[in-house]
CSV table of C-alpha atoms in Angstrom, one decimal:
chain,number,residue,atom,x,y,z
A,1094,MET,CA,-24.0,109.1,151.2
A,1095,SER,CA,-25.0,109.7,147.6
A,1096,PRO,CA,-22.2,109.3,145.1
A,1097,GLU,CA,-23.8,112.0,142.9
A,1098,LEU,CA,-23.5,114.4,145.7
A,1099,ILE,CA,-19.8,113.6,146.2
A,1100,ILE,CA,-19.1,114.0,142.4
A,1101,ALA,CA,-20.8,117.4,142.4
A,1102,LEU,CA,-19.0,118.5,145.5
A,1103,VAL,CA,-15.6,117.4,144.1
A,1104,SER,CA,-16.4,119.2,140.9
A,1105,GLY,CA,-17.2,122.3,142.9
A,1106,ALA,CA,-14.0,122.0,144.9
A,1107,ALA,CA,-12.0,121.7,141.6
A,1108,LEU,CA,-13.6,124.8,140.2
A,1109,PHE,CA,-12.8,126.6,143.4
A,1110,GLY,CA,-9.2,125.6,143.3
A,1111,VAL,CA,-8.8,126.5,139.6
A,1112,GLY,CA,-10.5,129.9,140.3
A,1113,ILE,CA,-8.1,130.6,143.3
A,1114,TYR,CA,-5.1,129.8,141.0
A,1115,GLY,CA,-6.5,132.1,138.3
A,1116,ALA,CA,-7.3,135.0,140.6
A,1117,LEU,CA,-3.9,134.9,142.3
A,1118,SER,CA,-1.7,134.2,139.2
A,1119,GLN,CA,-3.1,136.5,136.5
A,1120,THR,CA,-1.9,140.1,136.0
A,1121,ASN,CA,-4.8,141.3,133.9
A,1122,LEU,CA,-7.9,142.6,135.6
A,1123,VAL,CA,-10.3,140.9,133.3
A,1124,MET,CA,-8.5,137.5,133.8
A,1125,ILE,CA,-8.6,138.0,137.6
A,1126,MET,CA,-12.4,138.5,137.2
A,1127,MET,CA,-12.5,135.2,135.3
A,1128,GLY,CA,-10.9,133.5,138.3
A,1129,VAL,CA,-13.4,135.0,140.6
A,1130,GLU,CA,-16.2,133.8,138.3
A,1131,LEU,CA,-14.9,130.3,138.6
A,1132,ILE,CA,-14.7,130.5,142.4
A,1133,LEU,CA,-18.4,131.6,142.5
A,1134,ALA,CA,-19.3,128.9,140.0
A,1135,GLY,CA,-17.8,126.3,142.4
A,1136,ALA,CA,-19.9,127.7,145.2
A,1137,MET,CA,-23.0,127.5,143.0
A,1138,VAL,CA,-22.4,123.9,142.1
A,1139,ASN,CA,-22.2,123.0,145.8
A,1140,MET,CA,-25.5,124.9,146.5
A,1141,VAL,CA,-27.4,123.1,143.7
A,1142,ALA,CA,-26.0,119.7,144.9
A,1143,PHE,CA,-26.9,120.4,148.6
A,1144,TRP,CA,-30.4,121.5,147.6
A,1145,ARG,CA,-31.0,118.6,145.2
A,1146,TYR,CA,-29.7,115.7,147.3
A,1147,LEU,CA,-30.2,116.9,150.9
A,1148,HIS,CA,-33.2,119.4,151.0
A,1149,PRO,CA,-35.1,119.3,147.7
A,1150,ASP,CA,-38.3,120.2,149.6
A,1151,ASN,CA,-36.8,123.6,150.7
A,1152,PRO,CA,-36.7,126.1,147.8
A,1153,ALA,CA,-34.4,128.4,149.8
A,1154,GLY,CA,-31.5,126.4,148.3
A,1155,GLN,CA,-32.5,127.6,144.9
A,1156,MET,CA,-32.8,131.1,146.3
A,1157,PHE,CA,-29.1,131.0,147.4
A,1158,VAL,CA,-28.1,130.0,143.8
A,1159,LEU,CA,-30.0,133.1,142.5
A,1160,ILE,CA,-28.1,135.2,145.0
A,1161,ILE,CA,-24.8,133.8,143.8
A,1162,MET,CA,-25.8,134.6,140.2
A,1163,THR,CA,-26.6,138.1,141.3
A,1164,VAL,CA,-23.2,138.4,142.9
A,1165,MET,CA,-21.6,137.2,139.7
A,1166,ALA,CA,-23.5,139.8,137.6
A,1167,ILE,CA,-22.6,142.6,140.1
A,1168,GLU,CA,-18.9,141.5,140.0
A,1169,MET,CA,-18.9,141.7,136.2
A,1170,ALA,CA,-20.6,145.1,136.1
A,1171,VAL,CA,-18.4,146.8,138.7
A,1172,GLY,CA,-15.2,145.0,137.4
A,1173,PHE,CA,-15.8,146.2,133.9
A,1174,GLY,CA,-16.6,149.7,135.1
A,1175,VAL,CA,-13.3,149.8,137.0
A,1176,ALA,CA,-11.5,148.3,134.0
A,1177,ILE,CA,-12.9,151.1,131.7
A,1178,ALA,CA,-11.9,153.8,134.1
A,1179,ARG,CA,-8.4,152.3,134.6
A,1180,PHE,CA,-7.9,151.9,130.9
A,1181,ARG,CA,-9.0,155.5,130.2
A,1182,ALA,CA,-6.7,156.8,132.9
A,1183,LYS,CA,-3.6,154.7,132.3
A,1184,GLY,CA,-4.1,152.9,129.0
A,1185,SER,CA,-3.8,149.4,130.5
A,1186,VAL,CA,-5.6,147.1,132.9
A,1187,GLU,CA,-2.4,145.3,134.0
A,1188,MET,CA,-2.6,145.1,137.8
A,1189,GLU,CA,1.2,144.9,138.1
A,1190,GLU,CA,1.3,148.5,136.9
A,1191,ALA,CA,-1.3,149.6,139.5
A,1192,THR,CA,1.4,150.1,142.1
A,1193,GLU,CA,-0.3,153.3,143.4
A,1194,LEU,CA,-3.0,151.0,144.9
A,1195,LYS,CA,-0.4,149.3,147.1
A,1196,GLY,CA,-1.1,150.0,150.8
B,547,MET,CA,-23.4,103.6,137.6
B,548,THR,CA,-26.7,105.3,136.9
B,549,ALA,CA,-27.1,107.6,133.8
B,550,GLN,CA,-27.6,110.6,136.2
B,551,MET,CA,-24.2,109.9,137.9
B,552,PHE,CA,-22.5,109.5,134.5
B,553,PHE,CA,-23.8,112.8,133.2
B,554,ILE,CA,-23.1,114.7,136.4
B,555,GLY,CA,-19.5,113.4,136.3
B,556,PHE,CA,-19.1,114.1,132.6
B,557,PHE,CA,-20.4,117.7,132.7
B,558,GLY,CA,-18.5,118.4,136.0
B,559,LEU,CA,-15.3,117.2,134.4
B,560,ALA,CA,-16.0,119.3,131.3
B,561,GLY,CA,-16.7,122.3,133.4
B,562,VAL,CA,-13.4,121.9,135.3
B,563,TRP,CA,-11.4,121.1,132.1
B,564,PHE,CA,-12.6,124.3,130.4
B,565,GLY,CA,-12.0,126.2,133.6
B,566,ILE,CA,-8.3,125.0,133.4
B,567,VAL,CA,-8.2,125.9,129.7
B,568,VAL,CA,-9.1,129.5,130.6
B,569,PHE,CA,-5.7,130.0,132.2
B,570,ARG,CA,-3.7,127.8,129.8
B,571,THR,CA,-4.3,129.5,126.5
B,572,TYR,CA,-2.5,132.6,125.3
B,573,SER,CA,-5.4,133.8,123.3
B,574,MET,CA,-7.7,135.9,125.4
B,575,VAL,CA,-10.7,135.3,123.1
B,576,ARG,CA,-10.2,131.6,123.6
B,577,SER,CA,-10.0,132.2,127.3
B,578,ALA,CA,-13.4,133.9,127.3
B,579,LEU,CA,-14.9,131.1,125.1
B,580,ALA,CA,-13.4,128.5,127.4
B,581,LEU,CA,-15.1,130.2,130.4
B,582,LEU,CA,-18.4,130.2,128.4
B,583,PHE,CA,-18.1,126.5,127.8
B,584,SER,CA,-17.2,125.8,131.4
B,585,GLN,CA,-20.3,127.7,132.6
B,586,THR,CA,-22.5,126.0,130.0
B,587,ALA,CA,-21.2,122.6,131.1
B,588,LEU,CA,-22.2,123.6,134.7
B,589,GLY,CA,-25.7,124.5,133.4
B,590,ALA,CA,-25.9,121.1,131.8
B,591,MET,CA,-24.8,119.6,135.1
B,592,PHE,CA,-27.7,121.3,136.8
B,593,LEU,CA,-30.0,119.9,134.2
B,594,SER,CA,-28.5,116.4,134.9
B,595,MET,CA,-29.3,117.0,138.6
B,596,GLU,CA,-33.0,117.7,137.5
B,597,ALA,CA,-32.7,121.4,138.5
B,598,GLU,CA,-34.3,122.5,135.2
B,599,PHE,CA,-35.0,126.1,136.0
B,600,LEU,CA,-31.5,126.8,137.4
B,601,GLY,CA,-29.8,124.9,134.5
B,602,VAL,CA,-31.6,126.9,131.8
B,603,LEU,CA,-31.0,130.2,133.7
B,604,GLN,CA,-27.3,129.4,134.1
B,605,ILE,CA,-26.9,128.6,130.4
B,606,MET,CA,-28.8,131.7,129.2
B,607,MET,CA,-27.2,134.1,131.7
B,608,MET,CA,-23.6,132.9,131.2
B,609,ALA,CA,-23.9,132.8,127.4
B,610,THR,CA,-24.7,136.5,127.5
B,611,GLU,CA,-22.2,137.4,130.2
B,612,MET,CA,-19.3,135.6,128.6
B,613,SER,CA,-20.1,137.0,125.2
B,614,ILE,CA,-19.8,140.5,126.7
B,615,MET,CA,-16.6,139.4,128.5
B,616,ALA,CA,-15.1,138.3,125.1
B,617,ILE,CA,-15.7,141.8,123.7
B,618,PHE,CA,-14.0,143.4,126.7
B,619,MET,CA,-11.1,141.0,126.2
B,620,VAL,CA,-10.6,142.1,122.7
B,621,MET,CA,-10.9,145.8,123.8
B,622,PHE,CA,-8.4,145.7,126.7
B,623,MET,CA,-5.8,143.0,126.1
B,624,MET,CA,-2.5,144.0,124.5
B,625,ASP,CA,-2.5,140.7,122.5
B,626,PRO,CA,-6.0,139.4,122.3
B,627,GLY,CA,-5.2,136.9,119.6
B,628,GLY,CA,-2.4,135.3,121.7
B,629,LEU,CA,0.0,135.4,118.7
B,630,GLY,CA,2.9,136.7,120.7
B,631,THR,CA,2.7,134.0,123.4
B,632,MET,CA,3.1,136.7,126.0
B,633,ASP,CA,3.1,135.4,129.6
B,634,MET,CA,0.7,137.4,131.7
B,635,THR,CA,1.1,135.7,135.0
B,636,HIS,CA,3.0,136.3,138.2
B,637,GLN,CA,3.6,134.4,141.5
B,638,LYS,CA,2.8,131.2,139.7
B,639,ARG,CA,4.2,128.8,142.2
B,640,LEU,CA,2.4,130.4,145.2
B,641,SER,CA,-0.9,130.5,143.2
B,642,LEU,CA,-0.5,126.8,142.2
B,643,ILE,CA,0.1,125.7,145.8
B,644,THR,CA,-2.8,127.9,147.1
B,645,GLY,CA,-5.2,126.6,144.5
B,646,PHE,CA,-4.2,122.9,145.1
B,647,VAL,CA,-4.4,123.3,148.9
B,648,SER,CA,-7.9,124.9,148.5
B,649,PHE,CA,-9.0,122.0,146.3
B,650,VAL,CA,-7.7,119.3,148.7
B,651,ALA,CA,-9.2,121.0,151.7
B,652,ALA,CA,-12.6,121.3,150.0
B,653,VAL,CA,-12.5,117.7,148.8
B,654,LEU,CA,-11.6,116.5,152.4
B,655,VAL,CA,-14.6,118.4,153.8
B,656,ALA,CA,-16.9,117.1,151.0
B,657,VAL,CA,-15.8,113.4,151.6
B,658,PHE,CA,-15.4,113.2,155.4
B,659,VAL,CA,-18.3,115.3,156.6
B,660,ASP,CA,-21.5,113.5,157.4
B,661,TRP,CA,-24.1,115.4,155.4
B,662,GLY,CA,-27.0,113.5,156.7
B,663,PRO,CA,-29.6,111.3,154.9
B,664,VAL,CA,-30.1,111.8,151.2
B,665,ALA,CA,-33.6,112.9,150.2
B,666,THR,CA,-35.6,110.1,148.7
B,667,SER,CA,-38.4,112.2,147.1
B,668,PHE,CA,-37.9,115.0,144.7
B,669,PRO,CA,-40.3,117.6,143.2
B,670,ASP,CA,-40.7,117.6,139.4
B,671,ALA,CA,-39.7,120.5,137.3
B,672,ALA,CA,-43.1,122.3,137.4
B,673,GLN,CA,-43.4,121.9,141.1
B,674,GLN,CA,-39.8,123.2,141.6
B,675,THR,CA,-40.7,126.4,139.7
B,676,VAL,CA,-43.9,126.8,141.7
B,677,ASP,CA,-42.0,126.4,145.0
B,678,LEU,CA,-39.3,128.8,143.9
B,679,GLY,CA,-41.9,131.4,142.8
B,680,LEU,CA,-43.7,131.1,146.1
B,681,GLU,CA,-40.4,131.4,148.0
B,682,LEU,CA,-39.5,134.5,146.1
B,683,LEU,CA,-42.8,136.1,146.8
B,684,ASN,CA,-43.1,135.1,150.4
B,685,ARG,CA,-40.3,134.4,152.8
B,686,SER,CA,-37.4,135.6,150.5
B,687,MET,CA,-39.1,138.6,149.0
B,688,LEU,CA,-37.0,141.1,150.9
B,689,ILE,CA,-33.7,139.3,149.8
B,690,PHE,CA,-34.9,139.2,146.2
B,691,GLU,CA,-35.8,142.9,146.2
B,692,MET,CA,-32.5,143.7,147.8
B,693,ALA,CA,-30.7,141.7,145.1
B,694,GLY,CA,-32.6,143.7,142.4
B,695,VAL,CA,-31.8,147.0,143.9
B,696,THR,CA,-28.2,146.1,144.4
B,697,ILE,CA,-27.9,145.1,140.7
B,698,LEU,CA,-29.5,148.5,139.7
B,699,THR,CA,-27.1,150.4,142.1
B,700,SER,CA,-24.1,148.6,140.8
B,701,MET,CA,-25.1,149.3,137.2
B,702,ILE,CA,-25.5,153.0,137.9
B,703,ALA,CA,-22.2,153.0,139.9
B,704,ALA,CA,-20.3,151.1,137.1
B,705,THR,CA,-21.7,153.5,134.5
B,706,ALA,CA,-20.7,156.5,136.6
B,707,VAL,CA,-17.2,155.2,137.0
B,708,ALA,CA,-16.8,154.3,133.4
B,709,ILE,CA,-18.1,157.5,131.7
B,710,GLN,CA,-15.5,160.0,130.6
B,711,PRO,CA,-15.2,162.9,133.1
B,712,VAL,CA,-16.4,166.2,131.7
B,713,LYS,CA,-13.6,168.8,131.6
B,714,ARG,CA,-15.1,172.1,132.8
B,715,LYS,CA,-13.4,175.4,131.8
B,716,GLN,CA,-12.2,177.2,134.9
B,717,LYS,CA,-13.4,180.7,135.3
B,718,GLN,CA,-10.7,183.3,134.9
């Protein structure tokens, strides 16, 4: 197996782990979004590595990366929309204060 | 060790390190900048993997996205400069354990799964772009169009959520 592929996959795994930690531990909505961005970045690194080292002849691998970038952009747009609405209504985007969302 | 392996490892390490810095600093502006550097390091990693188009796209897109995020950080955070060393975390122990377990599980899958033979030939940068363009306009056209429409819809929805509601006077 290619060592470059393993290095890329381990980097992606580390980004995924750091992102999970950030998304779970932060109390601020914008910081939680940063954690989700890192999770998606980890997935993106894996996609590029799989495409480059296993199937470079199939451009669908690059297409998946574009889809992940789209998901990142959508997450940012919707997240900031929700953050503005929340800030306007409550004056804060601290998620610990959003107890009314609790099921 | 080849030069490619070194650069992939170096930029991968830089991306992970700046990702950790995002949650270690008290200054929210520094957090946004650390995320910008992390994503840029990943773009450089893609360039090291000879994925020129994706690398440049990643750097351009994330530079813009993270600059916007830094502005939002200053707008919304109670202490954007991080001067008060206010702790804005909760369930730290659970988060650390979950993050570490996720990392170990992903590494185990990466190392112990047989991914098959490594490709020996690789298209050059110009050919990659041609292949991707043909893919976008042929087999993946519907997916690409869907992605575009989804972005447009989310932009309209986010704007609709964010604008101040108009207070109408009730008729007596």
